[in-house]
């Protein structure tokens, strides 16, 4: 049973470009969560999705950021017109039902140059 | 407003001794708590959890204690091993239905 898969592991984008981060949850998991970790900080919640639905996006910036979890395929976190402050590690977690069993992927390290 | 606080950014312990990592929370709605371990350039790995109906949960060398009245929990690792050196995050949720709220982490160094 493969774990949570995130790709790419590392992503470099120039300011103004778009970044697309992908997350495939564990088999049987229908809940996906995205977190961001800035240097020397904890993990900050961004968005919680179930298949085809955004359940909670209270932690996601209102502009430039969007997320989806389509019926087929991975969850995508999309950042448009990236800025240097978007440089961070982005982690995806999945769970079968509640967050009492959340497992994380290895993360995508985004660097904006 | 930090709802989950880990006030010690770092901790050094000698191999074989006990490591005690502390975590405080402010939100009384939290009723489920988790500890994650994180190595550099890797994702957090689930370690141990505890429900608010318990005050202790043990798994091998790892024990988590919960003091609800003080809104405090701690992770005990005994005996500590060099491979335990990592950043430990405390996280909390309300009935598992709200997003996990994380502390800033404590970097544990176990010295051989």
PDB file of C-alpha atoms in Angstrom:
ATOM      1  CA  UNK A   1       0.000   0.000   0.000  1.00  0.00           C
ATOM      2  CA  UNK A   2       1.809   3.070  -1.245  1.00  0.00           C
ATOM      3  CA  UNK A   3       1.903   6.082   1.000  1.00  0.00           C
ATOM      4  CA  UNK A   4       0.873   9.611   0.142  1.00  0.00           C
ATOM      5  CA  UNK A   5       2.697  10.559  -3.035  1.00  0.00           C
ATOM      6  CA  UNK A   6       3.638  14.117  -3.821  1.00  0.00           C
ATOM      7  CA  UNK A   7       5.319  15.399  -6.931  1.00  0.00           C
ATOM      8  CA  UNK A   8       7.469  17.030  -7.825  1.00  0.00           C
ATOM      9  CA  UNK A   9       9.741  16.826  -4.773  1.00  0.00           C
ATOM     10  CA  UNK A  10      11.466  20.033  -5.768  1.00  0.00           C
ATOM     11  CA  UNK A  11      10.115  22.819  -7.929  1.00  0.00           C
ATOM     12  CA  UNK A  12      11.860  26.003  -8.994  1.00  0.00           C
ATOM     13  CA  UNK A  13       9.830  28.808 -10.485  1.00  0.00           C
ATOM     14  CA  UNK A  14      10.631  32.347 -11.512  1.00  0.00           C
ATOM     15  CA  UNK A  15       8.566  35.164 -10.058  1.00  0.00           C
ATOM     16  CA  UNK A  16       5.307  35.485 -11.933  1.00  0.00           C
ATOM     17  CA  UNK A  17       5.172  31.875 -13.124  1.00  0.00           C
ATOM     18  CA  UNK A  18       2.646  29.278 -12.042  1.00  0.00           C
ATOM     19  CA  UNK A  19       3.380  26.376  -9.693  1.00  0.00           C
ATOM     20  CA  UNK A  20       1.369  23.142  -9.707  1.00  0.00           C
ATOM     21  CA  UNK A  21       1.822  20.711  -6.869  1.00  0.00           C
ATOM     22  CA  UNK A  22       0.300  17.244  -7.015  1.00  0.00           C
ATOM     23  CA  UNK A  23      -0.787  14.877  -4.279  1.00  0.00           C
ATOM     24  CA  UNK A  24      -2.047  11.332  -4.635  1.00  0.00           C
ATOM     25  CA  UNK A  25      -3.605  10.166  -1.365  1.00  0.00           C
ATOM     26  CA  UNK A  26      -3.169   6.740   0.114  1.00  0.00           C
ATOM     27  CA  UNK A  27      -5.414   4.078  -1.339  1.00  0.00           C
ATOM     28  CA  UNK A  28      -8.807   4.203   0.295  1.00  0.00           C
ATOM     29  CA  UNK A  29      -8.343   7.744   1.602  1.00  0.00           C
ATOM     30  CA  UNK A  30     -10.905  10.253   0.428  1.00  0.00           C
ATOM     31  CA  UNK A  31      -9.804  13.256   2.481  1.00  0.00           C
ATOM     32  CA  UNK A  32      -6.854  15.437   1.484  1.00  0.00           C
ATOM     33  CA  UNK A  33      -5.251  18.306   3.387  1.00  0.00           C
ATOM     34  CA  UNK A  34      -2.595  20.743   2.274  1.00  0.00           C
ATOM     35  CA  UNK A  35      -0.157  22.341   4.691  1.00  0.00           C
ATOM     36  CA  UNK A  36       2.651  24.814   4.202  1.00  0.00           C
ATOM     37  CA  UNK A  37       5.822  25.008   6.235  1.00  0.00           C
ATOM     38  CA  UNK A  38       7.935  28.144   6.159  1.00  0.00           C
ATOM     39  CA  UNK A  39      11.535  27.987   7.405  1.00  0.00           C
ATOM     40  CA  UNK A  40      11.723  27.553  11.201  1.00  0.00           C
ATOM     41  CA  UNK A  41       7.941  27.435  11.422  1.00  0.00           C
ATOM     42  CA  UNK A  42       5.378  24.756  12.091  1.00  0.00           C
ATOM     43  CA  UNK A  43       2.954  23.416   9.554  1.00  0.00           C
ATOM     44  CA  UNK A  44       0.162  25.806   8.676  1.00  0.00           C
ATOM     45  CA  UNK A  45      -3.140  24.453   7.435  1.00  0.00           C
ATOM     46  CA  UNK A  46      -4.180  25.672   4.008  1.00  0.00           C
ATOM     47  CA  UNK A  47      -7.086  23.662   2.645  1.00  0.00           C
ATOM     48  CA  UNK A  48      -9.125  20.508   3.234  1.00  0.00           C
ATOM     49  CA  UNK A  49     -10.745  18.705   0.329  1.00  0.00           C
ATOM     50  CA  UNK A  50     -12.824  15.649  -0.332  1.00  0.00           C
ATOM     51  CA  UNK A  51     -13.446  14.295  -3.797  1.00  0.00           C
ATOM     52  CA  UNK A  52     -14.784  17.177  -5.929  1.00  0.00           C
ATOM     53  CA  UNK A  53     -15.431  19.323  -2.864  1.00  0.00           C
ATOM     54  CA  UNK A  54     -13.557  21.967  -0.931  1.00  0.00           C
ATOM     55  CA  UNK A  55     -14.525  21.497   2.697  1.00  0.00           C
ATOM     56  CA  UNK A  56     -12.405  24.145   4.388  1.00  0.00           C
ATOM     57  CA  UNK A  57     -10.121  26.669   2.707  1.00  0.00           C
ATOM     58  CA  UNK A  58      -9.803  29.024   5.614  1.00  0.00           C
ATOM     59  CA  UNK A  59      -5.997  28.773   5.649  1.00  0.00           C
ATOM     60  CA  UNK A  60      -5.462  29.451   1.990  1.00  0.00           C
ATOM     61  CA  UNK A  61      -4.670  32.974   0.729  1.00  0.00           C
ATOM     62  CA  UNK A  62      -7.636  34.392  -1.147  1.00  0.00           C
ATOM     63  CA  UNK A  63      -5.614  35.409  -4.168  1.00  0.00           C
ATOM     64  CA  UNK A  64      -3.366  33.371  -6.452  1.00  0.00           C
ATOM     65  CA  UNK A  65      -3.924  30.084  -4.588  1.00  0.00           C
ATOM     66  CA  UNK A  66      -6.433  27.406  -5.554  1.00  0.00           C
ATOM     67  CA  UNK A  67      -6.881  23.711  -4.885  1.00  0.00           C
ATOM     68  CA  UNK A  68      -8.881  20.886  -6.352  1.00  0.00           C
ATOM     69  CA  UNK A  69      -9.416  17.195  -5.811  1.00  0.00           C
ATOM     70  CA  UNK A  70     -11.151  15.843  -8.911  1.00  0.00           C
ATOM     71  CA  UNK A  71     -13.123  12.643  -9.116  1.00  0.00           C
ATOM     72  CA  UNK A  72     -10.232  11.054 -10.981  1.00  0.00           C
ATOM     73  CA  UNK A  73      -6.591  11.870 -10.458  1.00  0.00           C
ATOM     74  CA  UNK A  74      -4.522  13.603  -7.825  1.00  0.00           C
ATOM     75  CA  UNK A  75      -5.262  16.665  -5.793  1.00  0.00           C
ATOM     76  CA  UNK A  76      -3.655  19.798  -7.214  1.00  0.00           C
ATOM     77  CA  UNK A  77      -2.508  22.880  -5.356  1.00  0.00           C
ATOM     78  CA  UNK A  78      -2.033  25.700  -7.810  1.00  0.00           C
ATOM     79  CA  UNK A  79      -0.195  28.929  -7.149  1.00  0.00           C
ATOM     80  CA  UNK A  80      -0.430  31.575  -9.806  1.00  0.00           C
ATOM     81  CA  UNK A  81       2.045  34.436 -10.301  1.00  0.00           C
ATOM     82  CA  UNK A  82       4.380  33.121  -7.637  1.00  0.00           C
ATOM     83  CA  UNK A  83       6.341  35.514  -5.438  1.00  0.00           C
ATOM     84  CA  UNK A  84       9.445  34.933  -3.332  1.00  0.00           C
ATOM     85  CA  UNK A  85       7.333  34.627  -0.197  1.00  0.00           C
ATOM     86  CA  UNK A  86       5.693  31.514  -1.618  1.00  0.00           C
ATOM     87  CA  UNK A  87       8.980  29.655  -1.224  1.00  0.00           C
ATOM     88  CA  UNK A  88       8.233  26.940   1.308  1.00  0.00           C
ATOM     89  CA  UNK A  89       7.690  23.232   1.769  1.00  0.00           C
ATOM     90  CA  UNK A  90       4.161  22.177   0.883  1.00  0.00           C
ATOM     91  CA  UNK A  91       2.886  19.001   2.465  1.00  0.00           C
ATOM     92  CA  UNK A  92      -0.156  16.967   1.631  1.00  0.00           C
ATOM     93  CA  UNK A  93      -1.833  14.600   4.060  1.00  0.00           C
ATOM     94  CA  UNK A  94      -4.644  12.120   3.544  1.00  0.00           C
ATOM     95  CA  UNK A  95      -6.999  10.238   5.809  1.00  0.00           C
ATOM     96  CA  UNK A  96      -9.786   7.709   5.348  1.00  0.00           C
ATOM     97  CA  UNK A  97     -12.337   9.497   7.444  1.00  0.00           C
ATOM     98  CA  UNK A  98     -11.241  11.792  10.203  1.00  0.00           C
ATOM     99  CA  UNK A  99      -7.934  13.408  10.943  1.00  0.00           C
ATOM    100  CA  UNK A 100      -7.237  10.906  13.676  1.00  0.00           C
ATOM    101  CA  UNK A 101      -5.420   8.902  11.011  1.00  0.00           C
ATOM    102  CA  UNK A 102      -3.713  11.490   8.840  1.00  0.00           C
ATOM    103  CA  UNK A 103      -0.583  10.479   6.933  1.00  0.00           C
ATOM    104  CA  UNK A 104       1.721  12.923   5.206  1.00  0.00           C
ATOM    105  CA  UNK A 105       3.579  12.849   1.947  1.00  0.00           C
ATOM    106  CA  UNK A 106       7.222  13.804   1.611  1.00  0.00           C
ATOM    107  CA  UNK A 107       6.411  17.303   0.500  1.00  0.00           C
ATOM    108  CA  UNK A 108       7.197  19.577  -2.412  1.00  0.00           C
ATOM    109  CA  UNK A 109       9.857  22.180  -1.851  1.00  0.00           C
ATOM    110  CA  UNK A 110       9.011  25.242  -3.889  1.00  0.00           C
ATOM    111  CA  UNK A 111      11.725  27.775  -4.537  1.00  0.00           C
ATOM    112  CA  UNK A 112      10.839  31.032  -6.242  1.00  0.00           C
ATOM    113  CA  UNK A 113      13.792  32.803  -7.818  1.00  0.00           C
TER     114      UNK A 113
ATOM    115  CA  UNK B   1      -2.847  33.473  18.028  1.00  0.00           C
ATOM    116  CA  UNK B   2      -1.047  30.175  18.549  1.00  0.00           C
ATOM    117  CA  UNK B   3      -3.471  27.520  19.693  1.00  0.00           C
ATOM    118  CA  UNK B   4      -0.758  24.872  20.039  1.00  0.00           C
ATOM    119  CA  UNK B   5       2.525  25.877  21.580  1.00  0.00           C
ATOM    120  CA  UNK B   6       5.812  24.083  21.862  1.00  0.00           C
ATOM    121  CA  UNK B   7       7.886  26.467  23.916  1.00  0.00           C
ATOM    122  CA  UNK B   8      11.198  24.664  23.631  1.00  0.00           C
ATOM    123  CA  UNK B   9      12.680  25.043  20.156  1.00  0.00           C
ATOM    124  CA  UNK B  10      15.382  22.499  20.930  1.00  0.00           C
ATOM    125  CA  UNK B  11      16.355  19.808  23.396  1.00  0.00           C
ATOM    126  CA  UNK B  12      19.560  17.788  23.840  1.00  0.00           C
ATOM    127  CA  UNK B  13      19.571  14.475  25.630  1.00  0.00           C
ATOM    128  CA  UNK B  14      22.181  11.806  26.153  1.00  0.00           C
ATOM    129  CA  UNK B  15      21.636   8.425  24.601  1.00  0.00           C
ATOM    130  CA  UNK B  16      19.842   6.078  26.982  1.00  0.00           C
ATOM    131  CA  UNK B  17      18.263   8.852  29.019  1.00  0.00           C
ATOM    132  CA  UNK B  18      14.669  10.064  28.911  1.00  0.00           C
ATOM    133  CA  UNK B  19      13.540  12.755  26.461  1.00  0.00           C
ATOM    134  CA  UNK B  20      10.533  14.821  27.498  1.00  0.00           C
ATOM    135  CA  UNK B  21       8.905  17.061  24.910  1.00  0.00           C
ATOM    136  CA  UNK B  22       6.175  19.411  26.018  1.00  0.00           C
ATOM    137  CA  UNK B  23       3.156  20.922  24.330  1.00  0.00           C
ATOM    138  CA  UNK B  24       0.470  23.338  25.539  1.00  0.00           C
ATOM    139  CA  UNK B  25      -2.822  24.205  23.909  1.00  0.00           C
ATOM    140  CA  UNK B  26      -5.367  26.937  24.422  1.00  0.00           C
ATOM    141  CA  UNK B  27      -8.450  25.711  22.576  1.00  0.00           C
ATOM    142  CA  UNK B  28     -10.676  23.723  24.949  1.00  0.00           C
ATOM    143  CA  UNK B  29     -12.467  22.196  21.939  1.00  0.00           C
ATOM    144  CA  UNK B  30      -9.407  20.118  21.083  1.00  0.00           C
ATOM    145  CA  UNK B  31      -9.989  16.524  22.100  1.00  0.00           C
ATOM    146  CA  UNK B  32      -7.501  14.537  20.077  1.00  0.00           C
ATOM    147  CA  UNK B  33      -3.768  15.051  20.050  1.00  0.00           C
ATOM    148  CA  UNK B  34      -1.032  13.660  17.863  1.00  0.00           C
ATOM    149  CA  UNK B  35       2.746  13.689  17.799  1.00  0.00           C
ATOM    150  CA  UNK B  36       4.659  13.653  14.543  1.00  0.00           C
ATOM    151  CA  UNK B  37       8.348  13.177  13.948  1.00  0.00           C
ATOM    152  CA  UNK B  38      10.077  14.862  11.048  1.00  0.00           C
ATOM    153  CA  UNK B  39      13.484  14.323   9.528  1.00  0.00           C
ATOM    154  CA  UNK B  40      15.008  16.973   7.229  1.00  0.00           C
ATOM    155  CA  UNK B  41      13.643  16.935   3.681  1.00  0.00           C
ATOM    156  CA  UNK B  42      10.969  14.388   4.610  1.00  0.00           C
ATOM    157  CA  UNK B  43       7.311  14.594   5.500  1.00  0.00           C
ATOM    158  CA  UNK B  44       6.047  14.318   9.075  1.00  0.00           C
ATOM    159  CA  UNK B  45       5.626  10.748  10.273  1.00  0.00           C
ATOM    160  CA  UNK B  46       2.861   9.871  12.691  1.00  0.00           C
ATOM    161  CA  UNK B  47       4.251   8.718  16.025  1.00  0.00           C
ATOM    162  CA  UNK B  48       1.568   8.414  18.663  1.00  0.00           C
ATOM    163  CA  UNK B  49      -1.778   9.936  19.567  1.00  0.00           C
ATOM    164  CA  UNK B  50      -4.101  10.327  22.511  1.00  0.00           C
ATOM    165  CA  UNK B  51      -7.772  11.011  22.940  1.00  0.00           C
ATOM    166  CA  UNK B  52      -9.020  13.340  25.641  1.00  0.00           C
ATOM    167  CA  UNK B  53     -10.818  10.460  27.325  1.00  0.00           C
ATOM    168  CA  UNK B  54      -7.411   9.093  28.301  1.00  0.00           C
ATOM    169  CA  UNK B  55      -4.542  10.585  30.236  1.00  0.00           C
ATOM    170  CA  UNK B  56      -1.841   8.257  28.989  1.00  0.00           C
ATOM    171  CA  UNK B  57      -1.041   6.249  25.894  1.00  0.00           C
ATOM    172  CA  UNK B  58       2.004   4.076  25.485  1.00  0.00           C
ATOM    173  CA  UNK B  59       3.615   2.527  22.428  1.00  0.00           C
ATOM    174  CA  UNK B  60       6.992   0.923  22.967  1.00  0.00           C
ATOM    175  CA  UNK B  61       9.511   3.550  23.951  1.00  0.00           C
ATOM    176  CA  UNK B  62       7.005   6.358  23.409  1.00  0.00           C
ATOM    177  CA  UNK B  63       4.442   7.515  25.951  1.00  0.00           C
ATOM    178  CA  UNK B  64       2.157  10.499  25.683  1.00  0.00           C
ATOM    179  CA  UNK B  65       0.621  12.059  28.787  1.00  0.00           C
ATOM    180  CA  UNK B  66      -2.352  14.397  28.706  1.00  0.00           C
ATOM    181  CA  UNK B  67      -3.328  16.807  31.484  1.00  0.00           C
ATOM    182  CA  UNK B  68      -6.630  18.278  30.377  1.00  0.00           C
ATOM    183  CA  UNK B  69      -7.027  20.673  33.279  1.00  0.00           C
ATOM    184  CA  UNK B  70      -3.651  22.218  32.492  1.00  0.00           C
ATOM    185  CA  UNK B  71      -4.162  21.913  28.729  1.00  0.00           C
ATOM    186  CA  UNK B  72      -0.786  20.290  28.549  1.00  0.00           C
ATOM    187  CA  UNK B  73       0.614  17.177  26.983  1.00  0.00           C
ATOM    188  CA  UNK B  74       4.037  15.655  26.897  1.00  0.00           C
ATOM    189  CA  UNK B  75       5.856  13.004  24.916  1.00  0.00           C
ATOM    190  CA  UNK B  76       8.304  10.790  26.765  1.00  0.00           C
ATOM    191  CA  UNK B  77      10.896   8.770  24.892  1.00  0.00           C
ATOM    192  CA  UNK B  78      12.817   6.256  26.939  1.00  0.00           C
ATOM    193  CA  UNK B  79      15.473   5.180  26.372  1.00  0.00           C
ATOM    194  CA  UNK B  80      16.435   7.837  23.843  1.00  0.00           C
ATOM    195  CA  UNK B  81      18.420   6.688  20.830  1.00  0.00           C
ATOM    196  CA  UNK B  82      20.494   8.666  18.293  1.00  0.00           C
ATOM    197  CA  UNK B  83      17.947   7.756  15.606  1.00  0.00           C
ATOM    198  CA  UNK B  84      15.342   9.696  17.573  1.00  0.00           C
ATOM    199  CA  UNK B  85      17.096  12.933  16.635  1.00  0.00           C
ATOM    200  CA  UNK B  86      14.498  14.846  14.630  1.00  0.00           C
ATOM    201  CA  UNK B  87      11.964  17.636  14.924  1.00  0.00           C
ATOM    202  CA  UNK B  88       8.859  16.646  16.887  1.00  0.00           C
ATOM    203  CA  UNK B  89       5.550  18.336  16.217  1.00  0.00           C
ATOM    204  CA  UNK B  90       2.550  18.324  18.482  1.00  0.00           C
ATOM    205  CA  UNK B  91      -0.838  18.616  16.738  1.00  0.00           C
ATOM    206  CA  UNK B  92      -4.429  18.866  17.885  1.00  0.00           C
ATOM    207  CA  UNK B  93      -7.891  18.496  16.394  1.00  0.00           C
ATOM    208  CA  UNK B  94     -11.489  18.613  17.522  1.00  0.00           C
ATOM    209  CA  UNK B  95     -13.030  15.162  17.132  1.00  0.00           C
ATOM    210  CA  UNK B  96     -10.804  14.598  14.138  1.00  0.00           C
ATOM    211  CA  UNK B  97     -13.112  16.774  12.101  1.00  0.00           C
ATOM    212  CA  UNK B  98     -11.188  20.008  12.141  1.00  0.00           C
ATOM    213  CA  UNK B  99      -7.814  20.577  10.489  1.00  0.00           C
ATOM    214  CA  UNK B 100      -4.823  19.559  12.557  1.00  0.00           C
ATOM    215  CA  UNK B 101      -3.286  22.574  14.269  1.00  0.00           C
ATOM    216  CA  UNK B 102       0.458  22.195  14.725  1.00  0.00           C
ATOM    217  CA  UNK B 103       2.972  23.631  17.125  1.00  0.00           C
ATOM    218  CA  UNK B 104       6.235  25.014  15.802  1.00  0.00           C
ATOM    219  CA  UNK B 105       8.138  21.884  16.742  1.00  0.00           C
ATOM    220  CA  UNK B 106      10.973  20.925  19.053  1.00  0.00           C
ATOM    221  CA  UNK B 107      14.290  19.787  17.617  1.00  0.00           C
ATOM    222  CA  UNK B 108      15.545  16.821  19.629  1.00  0.00           C
ATOM    223  CA  UNK B 109      19.213  15.890  19.518  1.00  0.00           C
ATOM    224  CA  UNK B 110      20.204  12.611  21.123  1.00  0.00           C
ATOM    225  CA  UNK B 111      23.907  12.557  21.802  1.00  0.00           C
ATOM    226  CA  UNK B 112      25.754   9.267  21.777  1.00  0.00           C
TER     227      UNK B 112
END
